[in-house]
């Protein structure tokens, strides 16, 4: 959905730590080069955090003759747009290399963004799965989130869907069309944080979307701040600066700036540049015109002793709740939901197959 081109290892199925693995993450093309992974190689597989399959190394003694190193992508395999290469050091100093398709209209990106917009953690539009998204893009020219709200049951019902397992042709049907329209209507009240999270902006996840909604209150204020920041307006710049330079603390106080937690200069630059693009601004204007709420939704909190004021981090699979549902319960009880374990974390809620976060919590 962000246009990032990610290499994946296709494997002969092998049983690893409780399940059969046929695909494994390769993270990026720099890692492929660093480990010298080639087509046809025999590799060692492990599960990171006992969950995510990854390639550890190549068994060179079993490498077939005539293999060559994999070239880095130069064009998008879907739309043939020239790829953008991004190099950025991680906290350890290691350079991460990522490749992106910059074409916002790339068909695969369009499909994934629409699917993400309707996902449970975003607008929660029931019925907007992969199959219907493909049909909407291919046959009704739906390319932006706001286009969804211009649909009607009359246009949706006769849409030709994929044949069923018996090869019988089928349409979406009136009942499914009505259900989808009802879900679209209900989603209009989800509020600003869900809309922002649904935009598939690289670096703008659920937590930061909620922070933006709480801080700014509405989309117009978010957009104004983003433009001010990119223009170098001092109040906006100081709001997200983490390491103040000499004299800036006094300037910050004189301007009445309240620092914004959860975002630094790198994140701000990346997220705000995407938010002010004409494509995103047009989509948000269309959503507003369709009646979608672009105002922060107030969370009704009822402080619960032992939860209020505490910071919780979730890891692994919970037995009865999804991650977003559990975080919503924590927040409604006055607690905070964090992403990583630190000395400021009060509780780690560990479900099945908890990984490195559990180890970190035990250390602390």
Short mmCIF file of C-alpha atoms in Angstrom, two decimals:
data_model
loop_
_atom_site.label_atom_id
_atom_site.label_comp_id
_atom_site.label_asym_id
_atom_site.label_seq_id
_atom_site.Cartn_x
_atom_site.Cartn_y
_atom_site.Cartn_z
CA UNK A 1 0.00 0.00 0.00
CA UNK A 2 2.99 2.35 0.42
CA UNK A 3 4.57 1.29 -2.89
CA UNK A 4 7.51 -0.41 -1.22
CA UNK A 5 9.01 -3.26 -3.24
CA UNK A 6 9.87 -6.09 -0.85
CA UNK A 7 11.68 -9.29 -1.88
CA UNK A 8 10.25 -12.56 -0.53
CA UNK A 9 11.84 -16.00 -0.50
CA UNK A 10 9.75 -18.76 -2.12
CA UNK A 11 10.80 -22.03 -0.45
CA UNK A 12 10.28 -25.73 -0.73
CA UNK A 13 7.95 -26.26 2.26
CA UNK A 14 9.80 -27.04 5.49
CA UNK A 15 8.52 -27.54 9.06
CA UNK A 16 9.87 -24.87 11.44
CA UNK A 17 8.90 -24.24 15.08
CA UNK A 18 5.38 -25.61 14.88
CA UNK A 19 4.29 -24.84 11.33
CA UNK A 20 5.17 -25.43 7.68
CA UNK A 21 6.97 -22.52 6.04
CA UNK A 22 6.89 -21.92 2.25
CA UNK A 23 7.68 -18.17 2.21
CA UNK A 24 10.08 -16.07 4.26
CA UNK A 25 10.79 -12.38 4.63
CA UNK A 26 13.94 -10.99 2.99
CA UNK A 27 13.25 -7.43 4.30
CA UNK A 28 15.01 -5.52 1.50
CA UNK A 29 17.33 -5.99 -1.45
CA UNK A 30 20.37 -4.83 0.53
CA UNK A 31 19.91 -7.80 2.86
CA UNK A 32 19.65 -10.14 -0.13
CA UNK A 33 22.95 -8.77 -1.39
CA UNK A 34 24.63 -8.85 2.05
CA UNK A 35 23.69 -12.53 2.53
CA UNK A 36 24.35 -13.28 -1.16
CA UNK A 37 21.02 -15.11 -1.55
CA UNK A 38 20.43 -16.45 -5.06
CA UNK A 39 17.67 -18.32 -6.88
CA UNK A 40 18.16 -22.06 -6.36
CA UNK A 41 20.11 -21.74 -3.09
CA UNK A 42 19.63 -23.95 -0.05
CA UNK A 43 19.14 -21.73 2.99
CA UNK A 44 18.84 -21.88 6.77
CA UNK A 45 15.42 -20.73 8.07
CA UNK A 46 14.41 -19.56 11.53
CA UNK A 47 11.40 -17.79 13.03
CA UNK A 48 12.15 -14.33 14.40
CA UNK A 49 10.43 -14.06 17.76
CA UNK A 50 9.18 -17.59 17.09
CA UNK A 51 6.65 -16.11 14.63
CA UNK A 52 8.08 -14.53 11.46
CA UNK A 53 10.05 -16.84 9.11
CA UNK A 54 13.33 -15.38 7.90
CA UNK A 55 16.39 -16.50 5.96
CA UNK A 56 19.46 -16.67 8.20
CA UNK A 57 22.16 -17.73 5.74
CA UNK A 58 23.00 -19.66 2.57
CA UNK A 59 24.46 -23.18 2.55
CA UNK A 60 27.18 -22.46 -0.01
CA UNK A 61 28.21 -26.11 -0.28
CA UNK A 62 24.81 -26.84 -1.86
CA UNK A 63 24.73 -23.88 -4.26
CA UNK A 64 23.98 -25.02 -7.83
CA UNK A 65 26.40 -23.95 -10.57
CA UNK A 66 25.68 -20.92 -12.76
CA UNK A 67 23.75 -18.83 -10.22
CA UNK A 68 24.09 -15.04 -10.29
CA UNK A 69 23.34 -12.29 -7.80
CA UNK A 70 19.88 -10.75 -7.95
CA UNK A 71 19.74 -7.28 -9.52
CA UNK A 72 18.10 -4.48 -7.54
CA UNK A 73 14.81 -3.31 -9.09
CA UNK A 74 14.97 -0.32 -11.42
CA UNK A 75 11.28 -0.15 -12.39
CA UNK A 76 8.02 -1.14 -10.70
CA UNK A 77 6.95 -4.64 -11.83
CA UNK A 78 3.31 -3.50 -11.97
CA UNK A 79 3.34 -0.10 -13.70
CA UNK A 80 6.96 0.19 -14.95
CA UNK A 81 7.51 3.51 -13.14
CA UNK A 82 11.18 4.21 -12.32
CA UNK A 83 11.85 3.09 -8.74
CA UNK A 84 12.99 5.49 -6.00
CA UNK A 85 15.85 4.22 -3.81
CA UNK A 86 15.85 5.42 -0.20
CA UNK A 87 18.84 4.99 2.14
CA UNK A 88 18.40 5.59 5.86
CA UNK A 89 20.51 4.51 8.87
CA UNK A 90 18.77 2.62 11.67
CA UNK A 91 19.46 3.31 15.38
CA UNK A 92 22.43 0.90 15.32
CA UNK A 93 24.04 2.82 12.47
CA UNK A 94 23.35 0.12 9.87
CA UNK A 95 22.17 1.51 6.54
CA UNK A 96 18.72 0.38 5.44
CA UNK A 97 18.02 0.50 1.71
CA UNK A 98 14.40 0.55 0.51
CA UNK A 99 12.92 0.73 -2.98
CA UNK A 100 9.60 2.43 -3.70
CA UNK A 101 7.29 2.89 -6.64
CA UNK A 102 6.45 6.64 -6.49
CA UNK A 103 3.40 6.32 -8.74
CA UNK A 104 0.36 7.01 -6.52
CA UNK A 105 -1.86 5.63 -9.31
CA UNK A 106 0.00 2.29 -9.52
CA UNK A 107 -2.82 -0.32 -9.74
CA UNK A 108 -1.40 -2.55 -6.98
CA UNK A 109 -1.02 0.43 -4.66
CA UNK A 110 -4.55 1.60 -5.41
CA UNK A 111 -5.98 -1.82 -4.57
CA UNK A 112 -4.01 -2.18 -1.35
CA UNK A 113 -4.79 1.34 -0.16
CA UNK A 114 -8.51 0.78 -0.68
CA UNK A 115 -8.37 -2.57 1.06
CA UNK A 116 -6.44 -1.00 3.95
CA UNK A 117 -8.89 1.92 4.16
CA UNK A 118 -11.70 -0.54 4.76
CA UNK A 119 -9.77 -2.75 7.21
CA UNK A 120 -10.79 -3.26 10.82
CA UNK A 121 -8.01 -1.03 12.19
CA UNK A 122 -9.00 1.80 9.85
CA UNK A 123 -12.61 2.50 8.74
CA UNK A 124 -13.90 -1.03 9.44
CA UNK A 125 -16.00 -1.31 6.27
CA UNK A 126 -17.43 -4.83 6.38
CA UNK A 127 -17.59 -6.50 2.99
CA UNK A 128 -14.81 -4.45 1.40
CA UNK A 129 -12.47 -7.40 0.90
CA UNK A 130 -9.87 -8.11 -1.76
CA UNK A 131 -12.32 -9.59 -4.29
CA UNK A 132 -14.75 -6.65 -4.25
CA UNK A 133 -11.89 -4.10 -4.26
CA UNK A 134 -10.46 -5.70 -7.41
CA UNK A 135 -13.84 -5.47 -9.14
CA UNK A 136 -14.40 -1.86 -8.04
CA UNK A 137 -11.01 -0.80 -9.40
CA UNK A 138 -11.30 -2.74 -12.65
CA UNK A 139 -14.93 -2.04 -13.53
CA UNK A 140 -16.09 1.10 -11.67
CA UNK A 141 -12.82 3.07 -11.77
CA UNK A 142 -12.69 3.44 -7.98
CA UNK A 143 -9.18 4.70 -7.26
CA UNK A 144 -9.53 6.82 -4.08
CA UNK A 145 -11.26 6.29 -0.72
CA UNK A 146 -13.81 9.03 -1.39
CA UNK A 147 -14.95 7.25 -4.57
CA UNK A 148 -16.33 4.47 -2.36
CA UNK A 149 -18.96 6.81 -0.93
CA UNK A 150 -20.28 7.68 -4.39
CA UNK A 151 -21.30 4.05 -4.99
CA UNK A 152 -24.88 2.79 -4.85
CA UNK A 153 -26.51 -0.59 -4.34
CA UNK A 154 -27.89 -0.35 -7.90
CA UNK A 155 -24.37 -0.09 -9.36
CA UNK A 156 -22.90 -2.72 -7.04
CA UNK A 157 -25.46 -5.52 -7.26
CA UNK A 158 -24.86 -6.56 -10.92
CA UNK A 159 -21.06 -6.53 -10.64
CA UNK A 160 -19.55 -9.74 -12.02
CA UNK A 161 -17.47 -11.45 -9.33
CA UNK A 162 -14.97 -14.30 -9.64
CA UNK A 163 -16.49 -17.68 -10.51
CA UNK A 164 -17.18 -19.93 -7.53
CA UNK A 165 -15.32 -23.22 -6.93
CA UNK A 166 -17.71 -25.01 -9.31
CA UNK A 167 -16.97 -22.51 -12.09
CA UNK A 168 -20.42 -20.92 -11.87
CA UNK A 169 -20.57 -17.23 -12.73
CA UNK A 170 -21.97 -15.02 -10.01
CA UNK A 171 -22.73 -11.37 -9.30
CA UNK A 172 -22.32 -9.47 -6.04
CA UNK A 173 -26.08 -9.52 -5.56
CA UNK A 174 -28.52 -7.07 -4.01
CA UNK A 175 -28.19 -8.31 -0.42
CA UNK A 176 -24.38 -8.04 -0.41
CA UNK A 177 -24.62 -4.65 -2.12
CA UNK A 178 -27.06 -3.37 0.51
CA UNK A 179 -24.85 -4.67 3.32
CA UNK A 180 -21.78 -2.95 1.86
CA UNK A 181 -23.64 0.33 1.46
CA UNK A 182 -24.86 0.13 5.07
CA UNK A 183 -21.28 -0.46 6.25
CA UNK A 184 -20.04 2.49 4.19
CA UNK A 185 -22.70 4.72 5.73
CA UNK A 186 -21.80 3.58 9.27
CA UNK A 187 -18.10 4.21 8.64
CA UNK A 188 -18.69 7.93 8.05
CA UNK A 189 -18.79 8.44 11.82
CA UNK A 190 -15.45 6.75 12.60
CA UNK A 191 -13.66 10.07 13.10
CA UNK A 192 -10.39 11.73 12.11
CA UNK A 193 -7.95 9.23 13.63
CA UNK A 194 -9.44 6.30 11.71
CA UNK A 195 -9.48 8.31 8.46
CA UNK A 196 -5.81 9.28 8.85
CA UNK A 197 -4.84 5.69 9.68
CA UNK A 198 -6.75 4.51 6.62
CA UNK A 199 -4.83 6.72 4.18
CA UNK A 200 -1.87 4.29 4.07
CA UNK A 201 0.61 7.11 4.61
CA UNK A 202 4.09 5.66 5.16
CA UNK A 203 4.99 6.35 8.81
CA UNK A 204 1.45 7.33 9.85
CA UNK A 205 0.12 4.36 11.79
CA UNK A 206 -2.77 4.07 14.23
CA UNK A 207 -0.90 5.50 17.23
CA UNK A 208 0.37 8.61 15.45
CA UNK A 209 -3.02 9.09 13.77
CA UNK A 210 -4.64 9.14 17.21
CA UNK A 211 -1.99 11.58 18.46
CA UNK A 212 -2.65 13.89 15.49
CA UNK A 213 -6.41 13.72 16.01
CA UNK A 214 -6.08 14.50 19.73
CA UNK A 215 -3.62 17.32 19.08
CA UNK A 216 -5.22 19.08 16.11
CA UNK A 217 -8.91 18.15 16.36
CA UNK A 218 -9.78 18.28 12.66
CA UNK A 219 -8.28 17.70 9.20
CA UNK A 220 -8.04 21.37 8.26
CA UNK A 221 -5.80 22.05 11.28
CA UNK A 222 -3.64 19.00 10.48
CA UNK A 223 -3.16 20.21 6.91
CA UNK A 224 -2.35 23.77 8.00
CA UNK A 225 0.24 22.54 10.50
CA UNK A 226 1.81 20.21 7.90
CA UNK A 227 2.17 23.08 5.43
CA UNK A 228 3.56 25.39 8.12
CA UNK A 229 6.13 22.78 9.14
CA UNK A 230 7.31 22.19 5.59
CA UNK A 231 7.55 25.95 5.06
CA UNK A 232 9.84 26.23 8.11
CA UNK A 233 7.39 28.15 10.31
CA UNK A 234 9.19 28.31 13.69
CA UNK A 235 6.28 27.38 15.94
CA UNK A 236 5.57 24.25 13.91
CA UNK A 237 9.25 23.29 13.67
CA UNK A 238 9.83 23.63 17.42
CA UNK A 239 6.70 21.59 18.17
CA UNK A 240 8.35 18.37 16.93
CA UNK A 241 12.03 19.13 17.61
CA UNK A 242 13.46 16.59 20.04
CA UNK A 243 16.94 18.08 20.62
CA UNK A 244 16.64 21.80 21.20
CA UNK A 245 19.55 23.98 20.11
CA UNK A 246 20.97 26.82 22.26
CA UNK A 247 18.33 29.48 22.77
CA UNK A 248 15.48 27.39 21.38
CA UNK A 249 14.09 26.45 24.79
CA UNK A 250 13.47 30.12 25.57
CA UNK A 251 12.03 30.64 22.08
CA UNK A 252 9.74 27.63 22.54
CA UNK A 253 8.46 29.02 25.84
CA UNK A 254 7.96 32.53 24.44
CA UNK A 255 5.91 31.16 21.55
CA UNK A 256 3.83 29.04 23.93
CA UNK A 257 4.73 25.84 22.08
CA UNK A 258 3.66 22.55 23.66
CA UNK A 259 5.97 19.78 22.33
CA UNK A 260 4.31 16.92 20.48
CA UNK A 261 5.31 13.46 21.76
CA UNK A 262 5.59 10.50 19.42
CA UNK A 263 6.94 12.36 16.39
CA UNK A 264 10.43 13.60 15.56
CA UNK A 265 11.87 15.64 12.69
CA UNK A 266 12.44 12.64 10.41
CA UNK A 267 8.92 11.30 10.90
CA UNK A 268 7.38 14.76 10.57
CA UNK A 269 9.19 15.47 7.30
CA UNK A 270 8.17 12.12 5.85
CA UNK A 271 4.52 12.14 6.98
CA UNK A 272 3.76 15.81 6.31
CA UNK A 273 5.21 15.69 2.76
CA UNK A 274 2.80 12.87 1.97
CA UNK A 275 -0.18 14.54 3.65
CA UNK A 276 0.10 17.74 1.58
CA UNK A 277 0.25 16.00 -1.81
CA UNK A 278 -2.53 16.90 -4.22
CA UNK A 279 -3.77 13.28 -4.30
CA UNK A 280 -4.25 13.10 -0.51
CA UNK A 281 -5.76 16.58 -0.25
CA UNK A 282 -8.22 15.78 -3.05
CA UNK A 283 -9.20 12.49 -1.39
CA UNK A 284 -9.85 14.22 1.94
CA UNK A 285 -11.91 16.94 0.22
CA UNK A 286 -13.96 14.19 -1.43
CA UNK A 287 -14.46 12.42 1.90
CA UNK A 288 -15.64 15.66 3.53
CA UNK A 289 -18.08 16.26 0.67
CA UNK A 290 -19.40 12.71 1.09
CA UNK A 291 -20.17 13.39 4.73
CA UNK A 292 -17.30 11.46 6.29
CA UNK A 293 -16.36 12.98 9.66
CA UNK A 294 -12.90 14.57 9.63
CA UNK A 295 -13.19 15.67 13.26
CA UNK A 296 -11.53 13.90 16.19
CA UNK A 297 -13.87 11.44 17.84
CA UNK A 298 -14.02 11.89 21.58
CA UNK A 299 -13.24 8.71 23.51
CA UNK A 300 -15.49 8.32 26.52
CA UNK A 301 -13.21 7.42 29.40
CA UNK A 302 -14.24 5.88 32.68
CA UNK A 303 -11.15 5.71 34.86
CA UNK A 304 -10.51 2.21 36.20
CA UNK A 305 -8.26 1.80 39.21
CA UNK A 306 -5.04 0.06 38.27
CA UNK A 307 -5.42 0.99 34.60
CA UNK A 308 -5.85 4.79 34.56
CA UNK A 309 -2.53 6.56 34.00
CA UNK A 310 -0.67 3.31 33.31
CA UNK A 311 1.09 2.39 30.07
CA UNK A 312 0.36 -1.00 28.50
CA UNK A 313 2.13 -2.76 25.63
CA UNK A 314 0.54 -5.74 23.86
CA UNK A 315 2.40 -8.63 22.25
CA UNK A 316 1.47 -11.99 20.75
CA UNK A 317 -2.04 -13.26 20.02
CA UNK A 318 -4.69 -12.55 22.66
CA UNK A 319 -7.28 -15.33 23.23
CA UNK A 320 -10.49 -13.30 22.87
CA UNK A 321 -9.57 -9.84 21.54
CA UNK A 322 -7.91 -8.31 18.50
CA UNK A 323 -5.04 -5.88 19.11
CA UNK A 324 -7.09 -2.77 18.29
CA UNK A 325 -10.00 -3.93 20.48
CA UNK A 326 -7.70 -4.49 23.47
CA UNK A 327 -6.04 -1.08 23.01
CA UNK A 328 -9.47 0.58 22.80
CA UNK A 329 -10.44 -1.00 26.14
CA UNK A 330 -7.22 0.22 27.75
CA UNK A 331 -7.77 3.77 26.53
CA UNK A 332 -11.43 3.82 27.55
CA UNK A 333 -10.31 2.87 31.08
CA UNK A 334 -7.89 5.80 31.17
CA UNK A 335 -4.71 3.90 30.29
CA UNK A 336 -2.19 4.39 27.50
CA UNK A 337 -1.28 1.89 24.77
CA UNK A 338 2.41 1.86 23.85
CA UNK A 339 4.25 0.28 20.94
CA UNK A 340 7.55 -0.73 22.53
CA UNK A 341 8.71 -1.89 25.95
CA UNK A 342 10.79 0.58 27.99
CA UNK A 343 11.34 1.60 31.59
CA UNK A 344 8.19 3.73 31.27
CA UNK A 345 6.03 0.64 30.51
CA UNK A 346 3.87 -0.44 33.45
CA UNK A 347 2.43 -3.65 32.00
CA UNK A 348 3.14 -6.02 29.14
CA UNK A 349 0.08 -8.04 28.08
CA UNK A 350 1.56 -11.20 26.55
CA UNK A 351 -0.57 -13.50 24.42
CA UNK A 352 0.43 -16.67 22.59
CA UNK A 353 3.74 -16.64 20.70
CA UNK A 354 4.96 -13.50 22.47
CA UNK A 355 8.40 -12.56 21.14
CA UNK A 356 11.18 -10.12 21.95
CA UNK A 357 8.91 -7.70 23.83
CA UNK A 358 8.34 -10.35 26.49
CA UNK A 359 12.10 -10.90 26.83
CA UNK A 360 12.63 -7.15 27.15
CA UNK A 361 9.90 -6.88 29.79
CA UNK A 362 11.51 -9.67 31.85
CA UNK A 363 14.87 -7.88 31.68
CA UNK A 364 13.26 -4.73 33.04
#
